[in-house]
JSON list of C-alpha atoms in Angstrom, two decimals:
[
{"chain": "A", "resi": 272, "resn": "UNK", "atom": "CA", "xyz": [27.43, 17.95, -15.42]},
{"chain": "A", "resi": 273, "resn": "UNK", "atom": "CA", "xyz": [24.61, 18.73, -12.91]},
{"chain": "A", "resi": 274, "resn": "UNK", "atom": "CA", "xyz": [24.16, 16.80, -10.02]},
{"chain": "A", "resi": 275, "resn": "UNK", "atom": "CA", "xyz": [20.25, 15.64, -9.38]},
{"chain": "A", "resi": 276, "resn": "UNK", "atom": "CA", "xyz": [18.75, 17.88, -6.37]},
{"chain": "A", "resi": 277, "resn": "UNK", "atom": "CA", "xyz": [15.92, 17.25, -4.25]},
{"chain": "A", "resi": 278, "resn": "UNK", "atom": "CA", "xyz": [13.29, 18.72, -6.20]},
{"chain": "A", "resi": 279, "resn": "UNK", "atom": "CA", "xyz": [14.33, 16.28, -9.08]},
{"chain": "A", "resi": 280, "resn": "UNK", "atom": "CA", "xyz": [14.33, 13.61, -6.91]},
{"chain": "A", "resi": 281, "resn": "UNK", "atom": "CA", "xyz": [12.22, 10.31, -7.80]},
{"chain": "A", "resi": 282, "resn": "UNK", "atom": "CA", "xyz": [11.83, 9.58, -4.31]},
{"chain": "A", "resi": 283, "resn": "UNK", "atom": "CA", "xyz": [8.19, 9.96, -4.06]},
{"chain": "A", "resi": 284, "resn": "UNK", "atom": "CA", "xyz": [7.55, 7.52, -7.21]},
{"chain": "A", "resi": 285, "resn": "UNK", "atom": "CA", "xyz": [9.72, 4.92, -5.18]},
{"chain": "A", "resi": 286, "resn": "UNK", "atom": "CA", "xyz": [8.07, 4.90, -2.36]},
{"chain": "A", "resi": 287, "resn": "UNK", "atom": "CA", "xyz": [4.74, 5.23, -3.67]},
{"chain": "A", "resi": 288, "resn": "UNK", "atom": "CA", "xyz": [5.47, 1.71, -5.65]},
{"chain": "A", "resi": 289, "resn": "UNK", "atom": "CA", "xyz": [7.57, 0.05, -2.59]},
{"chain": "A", "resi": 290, "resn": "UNK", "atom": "CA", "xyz": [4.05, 0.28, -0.91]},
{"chain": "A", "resi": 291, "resn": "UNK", "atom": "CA", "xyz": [1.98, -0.54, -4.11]},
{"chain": "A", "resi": 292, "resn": "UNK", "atom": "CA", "xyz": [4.41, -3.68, -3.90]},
{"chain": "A", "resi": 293, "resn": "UNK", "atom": "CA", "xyz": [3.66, -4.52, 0.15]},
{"chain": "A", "resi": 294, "resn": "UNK", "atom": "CA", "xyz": [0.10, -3.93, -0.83]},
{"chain": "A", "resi": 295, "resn": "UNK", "atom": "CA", "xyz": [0.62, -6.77, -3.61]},
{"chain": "A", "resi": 296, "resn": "UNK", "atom": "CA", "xyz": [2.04, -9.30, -1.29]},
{"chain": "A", "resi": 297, "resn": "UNK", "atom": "CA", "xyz": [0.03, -8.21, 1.23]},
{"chain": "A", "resi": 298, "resn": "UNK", "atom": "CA", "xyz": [-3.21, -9.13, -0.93]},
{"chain": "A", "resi": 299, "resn": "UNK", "atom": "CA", "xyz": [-1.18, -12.25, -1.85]},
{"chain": "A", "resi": 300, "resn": "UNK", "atom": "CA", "xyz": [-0.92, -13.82, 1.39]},
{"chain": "A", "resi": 301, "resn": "UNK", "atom": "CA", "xyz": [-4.44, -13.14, 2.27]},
{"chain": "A", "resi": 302, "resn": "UNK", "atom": "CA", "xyz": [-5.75, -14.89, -0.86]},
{"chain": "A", "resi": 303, "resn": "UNK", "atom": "CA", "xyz": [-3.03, -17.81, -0.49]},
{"chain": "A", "resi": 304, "resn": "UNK", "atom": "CA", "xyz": [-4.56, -18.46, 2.87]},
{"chain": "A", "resi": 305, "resn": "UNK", "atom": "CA", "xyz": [-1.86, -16.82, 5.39]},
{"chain": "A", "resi": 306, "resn": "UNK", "atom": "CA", "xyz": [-4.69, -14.89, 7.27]},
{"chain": "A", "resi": 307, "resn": "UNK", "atom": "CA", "xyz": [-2.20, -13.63, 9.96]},
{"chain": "A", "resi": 308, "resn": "UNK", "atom": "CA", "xyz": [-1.52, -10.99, 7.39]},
{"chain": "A", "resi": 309, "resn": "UNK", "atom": "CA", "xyz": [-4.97, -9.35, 7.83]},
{"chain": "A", "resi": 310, "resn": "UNK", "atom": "CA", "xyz": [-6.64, -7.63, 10.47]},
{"chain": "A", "resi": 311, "resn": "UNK", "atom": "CA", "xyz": [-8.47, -9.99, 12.78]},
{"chain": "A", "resi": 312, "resn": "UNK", "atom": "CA", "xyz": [-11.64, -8.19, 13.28]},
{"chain": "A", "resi": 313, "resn": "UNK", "atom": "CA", "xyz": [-11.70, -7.73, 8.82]},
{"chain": "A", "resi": 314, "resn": "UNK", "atom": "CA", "xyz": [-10.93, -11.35, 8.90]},
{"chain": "A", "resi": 315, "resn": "UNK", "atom": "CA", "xyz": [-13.99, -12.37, 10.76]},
{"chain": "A", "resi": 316, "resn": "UNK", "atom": "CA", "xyz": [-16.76, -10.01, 9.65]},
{"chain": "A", "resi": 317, "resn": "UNK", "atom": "CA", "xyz": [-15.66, -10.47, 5.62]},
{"chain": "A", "resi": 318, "resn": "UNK", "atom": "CA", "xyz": [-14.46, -14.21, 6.05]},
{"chain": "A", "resi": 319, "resn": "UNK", "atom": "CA", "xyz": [-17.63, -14.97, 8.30]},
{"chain": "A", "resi": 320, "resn": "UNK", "atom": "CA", "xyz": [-20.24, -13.17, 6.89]},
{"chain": "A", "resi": 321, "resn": "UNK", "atom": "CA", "xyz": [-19.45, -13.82, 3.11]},
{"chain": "A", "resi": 322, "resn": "UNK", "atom": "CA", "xyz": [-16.87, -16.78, 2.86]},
{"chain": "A", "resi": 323, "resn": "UNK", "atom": "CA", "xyz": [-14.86, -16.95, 0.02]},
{"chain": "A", "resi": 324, "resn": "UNK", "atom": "CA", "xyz": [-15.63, -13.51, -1.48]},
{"chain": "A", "resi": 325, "resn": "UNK", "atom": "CA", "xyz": [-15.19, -12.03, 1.70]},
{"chain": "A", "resi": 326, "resn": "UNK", "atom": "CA", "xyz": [-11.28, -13.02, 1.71]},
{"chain": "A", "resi": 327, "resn": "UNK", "atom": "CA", "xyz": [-11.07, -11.90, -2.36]},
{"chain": "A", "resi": 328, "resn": "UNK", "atom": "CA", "xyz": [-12.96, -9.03, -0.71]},
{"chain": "A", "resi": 329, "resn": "UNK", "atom": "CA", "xyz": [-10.77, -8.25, 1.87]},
{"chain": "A", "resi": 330, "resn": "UNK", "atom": "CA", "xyz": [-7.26, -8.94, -0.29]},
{"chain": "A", "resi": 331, "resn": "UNK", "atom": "CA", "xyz": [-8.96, -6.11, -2.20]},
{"chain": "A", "resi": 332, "resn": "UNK", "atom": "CA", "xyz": [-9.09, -4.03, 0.27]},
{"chain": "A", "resi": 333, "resn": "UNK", "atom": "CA", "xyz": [-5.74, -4.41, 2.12]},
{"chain": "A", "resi": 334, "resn": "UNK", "atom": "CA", "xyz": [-4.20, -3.83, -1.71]},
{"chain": "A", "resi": 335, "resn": "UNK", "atom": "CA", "xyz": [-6.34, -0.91, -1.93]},
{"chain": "A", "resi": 336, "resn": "UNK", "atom": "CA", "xyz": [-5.32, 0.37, 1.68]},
{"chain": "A", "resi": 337, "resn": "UNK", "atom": "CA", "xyz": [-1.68, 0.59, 0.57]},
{"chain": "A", "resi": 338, "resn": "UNK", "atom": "CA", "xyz": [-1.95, 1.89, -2.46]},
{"chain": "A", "resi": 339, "resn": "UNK", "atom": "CA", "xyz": [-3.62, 4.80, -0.97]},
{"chain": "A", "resi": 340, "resn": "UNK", "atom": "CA", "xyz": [-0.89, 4.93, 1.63]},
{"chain": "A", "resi": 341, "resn": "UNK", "atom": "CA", "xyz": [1.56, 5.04, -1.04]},
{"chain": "A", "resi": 342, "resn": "UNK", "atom": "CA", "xyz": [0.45, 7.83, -2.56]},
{"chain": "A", "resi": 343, "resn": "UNK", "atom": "CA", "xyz": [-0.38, 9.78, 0.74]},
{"chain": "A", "resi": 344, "resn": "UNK", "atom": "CA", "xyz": [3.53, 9.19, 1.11]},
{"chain": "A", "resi": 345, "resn": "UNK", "atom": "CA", "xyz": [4.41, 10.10, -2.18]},
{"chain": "A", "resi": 346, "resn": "UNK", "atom": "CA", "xyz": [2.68, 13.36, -1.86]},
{"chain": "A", "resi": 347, "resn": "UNK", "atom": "CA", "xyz": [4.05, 14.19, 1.81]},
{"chain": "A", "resi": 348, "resn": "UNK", "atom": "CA", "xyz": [7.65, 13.72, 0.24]},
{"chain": "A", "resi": 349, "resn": "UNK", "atom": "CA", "xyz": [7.15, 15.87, -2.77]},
{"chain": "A", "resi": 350, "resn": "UNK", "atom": "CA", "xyz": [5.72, 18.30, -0.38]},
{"chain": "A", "resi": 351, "resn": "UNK", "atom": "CA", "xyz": [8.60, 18.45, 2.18]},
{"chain": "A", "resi": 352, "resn": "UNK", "atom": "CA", "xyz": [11.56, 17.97, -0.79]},
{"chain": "A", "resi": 353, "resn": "UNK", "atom": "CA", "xyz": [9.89, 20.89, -2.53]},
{"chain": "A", "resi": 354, "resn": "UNK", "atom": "CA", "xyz": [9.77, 22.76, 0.66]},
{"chain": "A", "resi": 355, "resn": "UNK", "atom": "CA", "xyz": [13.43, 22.47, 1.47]},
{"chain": "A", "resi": 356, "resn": "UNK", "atom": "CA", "xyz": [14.24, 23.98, -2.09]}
]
């Protein structure tokens, strides 16, 4: 029996959904009304300028923030396991 290697790794898929999950609670506490969790100068100019859609807005956005992390990661680790084979 063959022993998984690096380039058969699912590394990248892991950490692409850890952050898909941070950007999940993330949005959570912003729309549950923990506002520490956003960034304060988001928080005013979305939460001040358009109220209540403004925070929906900006949960949005902090989701959509880590997704795209996530997958920036997930493609940077693919890249360096598939360089080391």
């Amino acid at each position: 029996m063959r022993s998984p290697t690096f380039k058969t790794s699912y590394l990248p898929e892991y950490l692409a959904w850890l952050m898909f999950l941070a950007g999940v609670a993330n949005a959570t506490l912003i729309w549950s009304g923990v506002y520490a969790a956003a960034p304060q100068t988001l928080l005013v100019l979305l939460g001040g300028l358009l109220g209540t859609t403004g925070i929906a807005l900006l949960g949005l956005l902090m989701l959509a923030t880590w997704c795209a992390l996530g997958l920036l990661l997930a493609a940077l680790t693919r890249r360096v396991l598939e360089g080391r084979s």
